[in-house]
mmCIF file of C-alpha atoms in Angstrom:
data_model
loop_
_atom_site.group_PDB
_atom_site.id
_atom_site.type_symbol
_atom_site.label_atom_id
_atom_site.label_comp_id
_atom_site.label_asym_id
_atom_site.label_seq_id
_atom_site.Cartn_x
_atom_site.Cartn_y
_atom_site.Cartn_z
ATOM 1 C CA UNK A 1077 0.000 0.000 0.000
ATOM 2 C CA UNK A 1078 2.856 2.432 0.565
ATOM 3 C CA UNK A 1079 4.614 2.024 -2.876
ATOM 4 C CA UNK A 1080 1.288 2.309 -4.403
ATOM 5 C CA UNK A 1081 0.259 5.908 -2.085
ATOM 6 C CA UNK A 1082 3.915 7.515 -2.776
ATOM 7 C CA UNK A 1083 4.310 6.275 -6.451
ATOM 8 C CA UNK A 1084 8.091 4.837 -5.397
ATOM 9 C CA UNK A 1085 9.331 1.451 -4.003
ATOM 10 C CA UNK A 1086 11.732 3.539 -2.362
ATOM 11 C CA UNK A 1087 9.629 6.295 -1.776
ATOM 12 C CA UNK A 1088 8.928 5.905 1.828
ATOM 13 C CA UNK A 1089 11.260 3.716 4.695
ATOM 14 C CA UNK A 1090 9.080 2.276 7.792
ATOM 15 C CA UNK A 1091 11.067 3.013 10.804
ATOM 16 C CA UNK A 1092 9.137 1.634 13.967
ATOM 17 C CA UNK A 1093 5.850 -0.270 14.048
ATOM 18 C CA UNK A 1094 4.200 -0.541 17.499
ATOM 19 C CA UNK A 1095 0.947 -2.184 18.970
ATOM 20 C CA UNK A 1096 -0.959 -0.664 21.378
ATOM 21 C CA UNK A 1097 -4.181 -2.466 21.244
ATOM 22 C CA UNK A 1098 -6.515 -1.573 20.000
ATOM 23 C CA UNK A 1099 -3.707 0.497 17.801
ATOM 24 C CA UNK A 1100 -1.156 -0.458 15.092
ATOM 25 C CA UNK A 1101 0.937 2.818 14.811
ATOM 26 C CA UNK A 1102 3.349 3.111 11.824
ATOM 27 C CA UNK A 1103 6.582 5.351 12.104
ATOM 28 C CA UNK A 1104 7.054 6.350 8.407
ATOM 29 C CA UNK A 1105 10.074 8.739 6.902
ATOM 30 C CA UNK A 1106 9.425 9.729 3.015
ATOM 31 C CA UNK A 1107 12.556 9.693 1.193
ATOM 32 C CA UNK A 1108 11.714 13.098 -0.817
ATOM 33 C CA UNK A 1109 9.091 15.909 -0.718
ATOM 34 C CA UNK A 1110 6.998 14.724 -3.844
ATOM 35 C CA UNK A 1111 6.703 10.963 -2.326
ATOM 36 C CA UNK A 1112 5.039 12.994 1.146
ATOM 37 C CA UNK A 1113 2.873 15.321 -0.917
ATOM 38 C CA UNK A 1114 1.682 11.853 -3.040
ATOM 39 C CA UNK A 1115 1.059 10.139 0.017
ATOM 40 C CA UNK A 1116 -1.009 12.985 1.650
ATOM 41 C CA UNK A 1117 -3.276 13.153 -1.876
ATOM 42 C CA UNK A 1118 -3.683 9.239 -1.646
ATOM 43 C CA UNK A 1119 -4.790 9.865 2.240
ATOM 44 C CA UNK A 1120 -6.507 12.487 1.251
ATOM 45 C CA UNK A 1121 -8.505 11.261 -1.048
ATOM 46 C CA UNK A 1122 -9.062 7.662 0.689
ATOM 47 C CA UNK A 1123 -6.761 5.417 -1.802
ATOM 48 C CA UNK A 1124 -4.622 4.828 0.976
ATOM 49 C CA UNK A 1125 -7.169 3.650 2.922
ATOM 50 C CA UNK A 1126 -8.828 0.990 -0.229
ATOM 51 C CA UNK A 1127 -5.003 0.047 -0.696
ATOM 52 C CA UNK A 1128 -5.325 -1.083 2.803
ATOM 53 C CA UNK A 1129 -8.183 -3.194 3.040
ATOM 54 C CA UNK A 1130 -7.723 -4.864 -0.171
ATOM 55 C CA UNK A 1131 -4.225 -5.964 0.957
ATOM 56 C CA UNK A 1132 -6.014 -7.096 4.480
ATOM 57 C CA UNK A 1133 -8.432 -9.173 3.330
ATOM 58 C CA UNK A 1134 -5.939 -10.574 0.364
ATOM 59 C CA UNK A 1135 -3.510 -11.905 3.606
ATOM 60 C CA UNK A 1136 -6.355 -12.567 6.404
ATOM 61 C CA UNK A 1137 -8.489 -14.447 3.475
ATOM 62 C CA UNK A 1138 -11.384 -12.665 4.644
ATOM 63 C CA UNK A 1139 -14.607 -10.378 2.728
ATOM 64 C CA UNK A 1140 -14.529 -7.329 5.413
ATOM 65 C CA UNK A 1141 -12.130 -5.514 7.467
ATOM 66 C CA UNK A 1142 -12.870 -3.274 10.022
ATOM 67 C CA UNK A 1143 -10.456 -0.114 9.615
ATOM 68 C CA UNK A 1144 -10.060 3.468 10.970
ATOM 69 C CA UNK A 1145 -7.144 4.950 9.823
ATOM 70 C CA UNK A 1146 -5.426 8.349 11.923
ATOM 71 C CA UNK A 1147 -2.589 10.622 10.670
ATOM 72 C CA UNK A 1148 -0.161 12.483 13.131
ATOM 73 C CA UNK A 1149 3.149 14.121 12.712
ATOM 74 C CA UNK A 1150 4.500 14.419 16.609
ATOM 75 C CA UNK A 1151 1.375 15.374 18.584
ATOM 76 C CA UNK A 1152 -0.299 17.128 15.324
ATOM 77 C CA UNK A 1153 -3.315 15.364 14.357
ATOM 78 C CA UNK A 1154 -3.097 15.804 10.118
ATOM 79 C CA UNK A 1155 -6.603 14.873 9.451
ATOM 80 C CA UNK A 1156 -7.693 18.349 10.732
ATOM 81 C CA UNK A 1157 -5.410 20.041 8.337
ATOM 82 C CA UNK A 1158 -5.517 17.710 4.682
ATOM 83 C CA UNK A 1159 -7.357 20.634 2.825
ATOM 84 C CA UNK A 1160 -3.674 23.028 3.537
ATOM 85 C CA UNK A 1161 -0.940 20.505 2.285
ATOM 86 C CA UNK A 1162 1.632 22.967 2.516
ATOM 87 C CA UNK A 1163 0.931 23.383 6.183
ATOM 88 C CA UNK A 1164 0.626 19.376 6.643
ATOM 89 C CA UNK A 1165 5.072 19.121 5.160
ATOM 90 C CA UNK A 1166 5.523 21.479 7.499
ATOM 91 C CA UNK A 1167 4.192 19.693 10.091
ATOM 92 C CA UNK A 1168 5.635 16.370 8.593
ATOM 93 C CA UNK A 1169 8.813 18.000 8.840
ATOM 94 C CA UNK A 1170 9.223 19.253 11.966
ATOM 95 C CA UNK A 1171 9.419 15.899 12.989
ATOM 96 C CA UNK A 1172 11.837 14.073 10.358
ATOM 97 C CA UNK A 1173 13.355 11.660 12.327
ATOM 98 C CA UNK A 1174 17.273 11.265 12.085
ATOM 99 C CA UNK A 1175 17.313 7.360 13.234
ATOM 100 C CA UNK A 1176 17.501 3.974 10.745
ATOM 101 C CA UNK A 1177 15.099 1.484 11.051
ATOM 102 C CA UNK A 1178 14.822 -1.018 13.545
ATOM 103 C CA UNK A 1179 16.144 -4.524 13.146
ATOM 104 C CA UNK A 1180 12.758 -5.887 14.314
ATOM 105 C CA UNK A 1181 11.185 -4.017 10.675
ATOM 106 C CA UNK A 1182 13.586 -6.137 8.410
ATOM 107 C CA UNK A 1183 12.100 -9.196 10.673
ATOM 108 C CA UNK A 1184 8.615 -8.238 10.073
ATOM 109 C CA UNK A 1185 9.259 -7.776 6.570
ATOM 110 C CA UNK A 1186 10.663 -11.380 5.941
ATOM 111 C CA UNK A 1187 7.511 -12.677 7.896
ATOM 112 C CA UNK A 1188 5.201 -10.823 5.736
ATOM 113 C CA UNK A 1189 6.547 -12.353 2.805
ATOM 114 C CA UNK A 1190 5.990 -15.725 3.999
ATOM 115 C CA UNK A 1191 2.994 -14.900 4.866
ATOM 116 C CA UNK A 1192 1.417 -13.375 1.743
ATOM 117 C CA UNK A 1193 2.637 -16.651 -0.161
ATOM 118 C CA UNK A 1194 1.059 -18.758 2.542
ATOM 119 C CA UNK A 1195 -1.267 -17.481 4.320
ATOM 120 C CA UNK A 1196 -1.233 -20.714 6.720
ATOM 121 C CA UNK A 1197 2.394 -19.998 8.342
ATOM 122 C CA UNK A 1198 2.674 -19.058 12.062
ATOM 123 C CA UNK A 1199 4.437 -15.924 12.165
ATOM 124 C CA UNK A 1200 6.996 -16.463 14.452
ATOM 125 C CA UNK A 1201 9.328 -14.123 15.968
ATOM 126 C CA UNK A 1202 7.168 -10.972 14.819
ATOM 127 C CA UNK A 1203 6.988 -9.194 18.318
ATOM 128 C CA UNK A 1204 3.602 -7.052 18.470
ATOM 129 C CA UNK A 1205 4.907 -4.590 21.402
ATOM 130 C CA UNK A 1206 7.814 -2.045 21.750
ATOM 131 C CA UNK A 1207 9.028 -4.335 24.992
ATOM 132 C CA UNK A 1208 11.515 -7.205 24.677
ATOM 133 C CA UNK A 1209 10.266 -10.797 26.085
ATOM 134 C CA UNK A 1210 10.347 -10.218 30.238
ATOM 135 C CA UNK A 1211 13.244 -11.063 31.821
ATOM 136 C CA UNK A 1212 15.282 -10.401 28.394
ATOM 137 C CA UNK A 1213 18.735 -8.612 28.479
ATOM 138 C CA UNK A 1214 21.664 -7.073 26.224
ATOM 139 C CA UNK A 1215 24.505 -9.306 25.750
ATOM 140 C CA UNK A 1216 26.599 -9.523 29.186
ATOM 141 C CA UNK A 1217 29.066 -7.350 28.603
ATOM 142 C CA UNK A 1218 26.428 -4.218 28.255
ATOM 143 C CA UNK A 1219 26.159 -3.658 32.112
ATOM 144 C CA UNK A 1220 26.288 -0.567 34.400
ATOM 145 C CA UNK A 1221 26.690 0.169 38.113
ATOM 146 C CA UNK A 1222 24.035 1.887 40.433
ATOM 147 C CA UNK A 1223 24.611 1.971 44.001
ATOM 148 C CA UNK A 1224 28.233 0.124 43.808
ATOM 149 C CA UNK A 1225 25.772 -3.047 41.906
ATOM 150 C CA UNK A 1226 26.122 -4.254 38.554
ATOM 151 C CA UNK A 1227 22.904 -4.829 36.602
ATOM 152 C CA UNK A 1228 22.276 -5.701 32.894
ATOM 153 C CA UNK A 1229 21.391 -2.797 30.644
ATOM 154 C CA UNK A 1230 18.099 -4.376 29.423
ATOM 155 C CA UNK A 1231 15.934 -2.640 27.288
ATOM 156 C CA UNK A 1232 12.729 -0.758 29.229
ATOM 157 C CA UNK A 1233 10.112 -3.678 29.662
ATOM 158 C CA UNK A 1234 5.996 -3.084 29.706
ATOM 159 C CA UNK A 1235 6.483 -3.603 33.834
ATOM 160 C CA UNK A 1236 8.686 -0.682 34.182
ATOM 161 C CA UNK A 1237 7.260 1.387 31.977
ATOM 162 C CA UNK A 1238 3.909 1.136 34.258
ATOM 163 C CA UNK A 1239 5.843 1.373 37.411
ATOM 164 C CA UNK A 1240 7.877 4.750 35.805
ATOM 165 C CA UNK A 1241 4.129 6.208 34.852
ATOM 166 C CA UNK A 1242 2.643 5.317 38.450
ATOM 167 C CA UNK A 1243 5.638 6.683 41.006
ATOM 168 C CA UNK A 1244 7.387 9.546 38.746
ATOM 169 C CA UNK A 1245 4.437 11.729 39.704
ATOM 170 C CA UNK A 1246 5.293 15.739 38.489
ATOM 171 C CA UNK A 1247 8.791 15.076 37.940
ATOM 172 C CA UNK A 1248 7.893 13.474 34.548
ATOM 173 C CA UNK A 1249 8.593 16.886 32.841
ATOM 174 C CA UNK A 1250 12.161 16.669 34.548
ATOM 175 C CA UNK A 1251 12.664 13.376 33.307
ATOM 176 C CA UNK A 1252 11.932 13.782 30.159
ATOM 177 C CA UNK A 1253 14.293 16.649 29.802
ATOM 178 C CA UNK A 1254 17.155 14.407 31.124
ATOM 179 C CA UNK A 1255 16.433 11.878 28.267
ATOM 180 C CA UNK A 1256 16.071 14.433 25.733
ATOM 181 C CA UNK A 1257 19.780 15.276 26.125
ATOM 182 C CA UNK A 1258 19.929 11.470 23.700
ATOM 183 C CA UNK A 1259 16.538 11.588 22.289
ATOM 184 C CA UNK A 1260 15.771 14.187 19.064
ATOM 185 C CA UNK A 1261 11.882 12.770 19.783
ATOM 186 C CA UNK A 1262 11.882 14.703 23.015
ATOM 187 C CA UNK A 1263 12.949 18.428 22.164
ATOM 188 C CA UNK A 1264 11.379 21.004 22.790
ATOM 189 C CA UNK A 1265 8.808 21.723 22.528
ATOM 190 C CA UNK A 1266 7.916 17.989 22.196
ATOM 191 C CA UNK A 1267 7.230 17.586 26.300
ATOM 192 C CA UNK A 1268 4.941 20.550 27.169
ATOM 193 C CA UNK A 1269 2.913 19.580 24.332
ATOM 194 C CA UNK A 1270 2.661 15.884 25.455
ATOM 195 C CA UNK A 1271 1.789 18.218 28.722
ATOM 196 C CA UNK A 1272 -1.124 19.746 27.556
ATOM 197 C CA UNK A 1273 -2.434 16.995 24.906
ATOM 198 C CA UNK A 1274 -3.178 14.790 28.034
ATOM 199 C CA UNK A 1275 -3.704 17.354 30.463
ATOM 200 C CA UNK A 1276 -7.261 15.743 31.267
ATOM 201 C CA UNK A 1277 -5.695 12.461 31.656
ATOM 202 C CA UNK A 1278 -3.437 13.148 34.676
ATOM 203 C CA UNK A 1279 0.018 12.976 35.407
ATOM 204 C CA UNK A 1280 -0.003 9.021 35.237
ATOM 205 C CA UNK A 1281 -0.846 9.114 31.154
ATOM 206 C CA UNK A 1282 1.465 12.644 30.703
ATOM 207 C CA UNK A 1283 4.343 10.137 32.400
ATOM 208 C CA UNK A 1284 3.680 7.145 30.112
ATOM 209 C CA UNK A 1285 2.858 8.625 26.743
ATOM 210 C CA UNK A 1286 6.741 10.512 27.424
ATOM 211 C CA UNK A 1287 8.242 7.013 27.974
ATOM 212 C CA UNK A 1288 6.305 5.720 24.988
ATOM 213 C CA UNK A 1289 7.806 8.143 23.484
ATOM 214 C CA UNK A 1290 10.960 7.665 24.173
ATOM 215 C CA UNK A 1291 10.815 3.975 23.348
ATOM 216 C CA UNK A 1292 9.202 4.039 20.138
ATOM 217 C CA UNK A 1293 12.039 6.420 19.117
ATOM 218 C CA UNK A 1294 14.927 4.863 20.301
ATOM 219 C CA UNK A 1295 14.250 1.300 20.122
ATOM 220 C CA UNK A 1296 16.301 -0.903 21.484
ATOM 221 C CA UNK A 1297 18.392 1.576 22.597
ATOM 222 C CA UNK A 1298 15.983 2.891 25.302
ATOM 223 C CA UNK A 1299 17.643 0.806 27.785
ATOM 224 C CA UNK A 1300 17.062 0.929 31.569
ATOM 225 C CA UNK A 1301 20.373 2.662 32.024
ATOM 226 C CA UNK A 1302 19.384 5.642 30.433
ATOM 227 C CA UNK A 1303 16.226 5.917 32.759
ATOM 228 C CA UNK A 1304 18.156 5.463 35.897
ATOM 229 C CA UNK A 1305 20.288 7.587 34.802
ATOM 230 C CA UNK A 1306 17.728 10.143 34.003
ATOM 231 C CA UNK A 1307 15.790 9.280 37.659
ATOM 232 C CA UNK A 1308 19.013 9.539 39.693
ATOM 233 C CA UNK A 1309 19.940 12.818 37.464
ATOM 234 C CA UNK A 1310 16.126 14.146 39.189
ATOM 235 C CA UNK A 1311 16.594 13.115 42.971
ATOM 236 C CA UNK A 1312 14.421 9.948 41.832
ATOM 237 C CA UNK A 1313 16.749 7.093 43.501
ATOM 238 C CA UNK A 1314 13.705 5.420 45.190
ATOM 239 C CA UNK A 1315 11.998 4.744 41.944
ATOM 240 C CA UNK A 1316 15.312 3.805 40.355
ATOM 241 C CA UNK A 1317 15.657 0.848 43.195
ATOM 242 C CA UNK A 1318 12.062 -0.320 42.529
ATOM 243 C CA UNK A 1319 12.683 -0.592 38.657
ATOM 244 C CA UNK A 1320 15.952 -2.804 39.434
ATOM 245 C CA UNK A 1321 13.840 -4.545 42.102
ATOM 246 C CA UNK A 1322 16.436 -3.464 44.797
ATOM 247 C CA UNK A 1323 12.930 -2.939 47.107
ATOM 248 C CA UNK A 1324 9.730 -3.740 45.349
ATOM 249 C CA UNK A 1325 7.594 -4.315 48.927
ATOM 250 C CA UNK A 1326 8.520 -0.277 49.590
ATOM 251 C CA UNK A 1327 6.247 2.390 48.077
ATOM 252 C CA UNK A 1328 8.333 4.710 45.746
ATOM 253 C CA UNK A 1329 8.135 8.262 46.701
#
């Protein structure tokens, strides 16, 4: 569906796909303006969409697939905006990422092709979340020392990520500005607009969508190092021994 909406093979590179149900959310970097301003006609105008559900019920071997489609550039909902296209690149290019793609896309992509040539194979392998398998780590050698221990510098796993969001309370803002120092996806003015999107929410959903964030950027380089690092930088050292499980019967603070 993408060659066909920006008129390339090579018009448009997937960087990140993430699943968080009921959502499939599709990091996408076009190669050059005319491939964007393609694409944004083809969503315009619904091909996009038609491109989609033909290829879904080709591969799921089904008549009907339900489908709502949503198109945002940072925390910029496109849809409102289609009709001004020159305002929409703008947008689009505020936030061009400067990161390759993940190792997990090439993965996907190999499973795809098995599957659209049989649509009976078990995808295996395919993760559908931004988290590594619990428990997983980095090869040993990738360790680092908090509080004279040495711990593995796993990547940040669904637990912590809930933990971070429930304990971090107001200093979520602080944080984030500690990661952004590594993380283009969190400049300014990327975390006071997180800040006011959710506002309604509370601080527990300001606090995750920043880690989200932060993951869905970096990958699997949004290790737990970084976020101790980033709590301890904040005067966050109790929630920094509950994510290494150094006291998990003690309430963080």
């Amino acid at each position: 569906s993408l060659p066909d909406s920006t008129g390339s093979a090579n018009g448009v590179d997937m960087l990140k796909v993430h699943c968080s149900h009921p959502h499939l959310i599709v990091q996408l970097r076009f190669c050059k303006r005319e491939n964007c301003c393609r694409f944004l006609r083809s969503y315009r105008e619904g091909a996009l969409q038609k491109s989609l559900q033909g290829h879904l019920q080709l591969s799921l071997d089904t008549t009907t697939v339900p489908l709502k489609v949503e198109l945002k550039a940072g925390s910029e909902h496109l849809d409102r905006m289609l009709k001004d296209e020159d305002h929409c690149l703008e947008c689009i290019y505020r936030e061009k990422p400067d990161r390759l793609p993940d190792e997990e896309i090439t993965e996907l992509e190999e499973c795809l092709k098995s599957l659209s040539t049989n649509n009976n194979v078990a995808v295996k392998g395919c993760s559908s979340l931004p988290y590594p398998p619990q428990g997983s780590s980095l090869p040993p050698q990738h360790t680092f020392i908090f509080q004279g221990q040495q711990f593995d510098n796993r990547t940040i796993t669904l637990d912590d990520h809930q933990k971070f969001a429930k304990s971090v309370s107001k200093k979520w803002k602080q944080v984030g500005r500690s990661l952004q120092k590594s993380c283009r996806a969190l400049r300014d003015p990327v975390i006071d607009n997180l800040a006011l999107e959710y506002d309604r929410e509370g601080l527990y959903e300001q606090a995750y969508q920043m880690l989200l964030r932060f993951i869905q950027s970096e990958g699997k380089k949004a290790t737990i190092a970084r976020l101790i690092k980033a709590l301890e930088e904040n005067g966050l050292v109790s929630l920094a021994e509950e994510l290494l499980g150094l006291h998990s019967n003690e309430d963080c603070s």
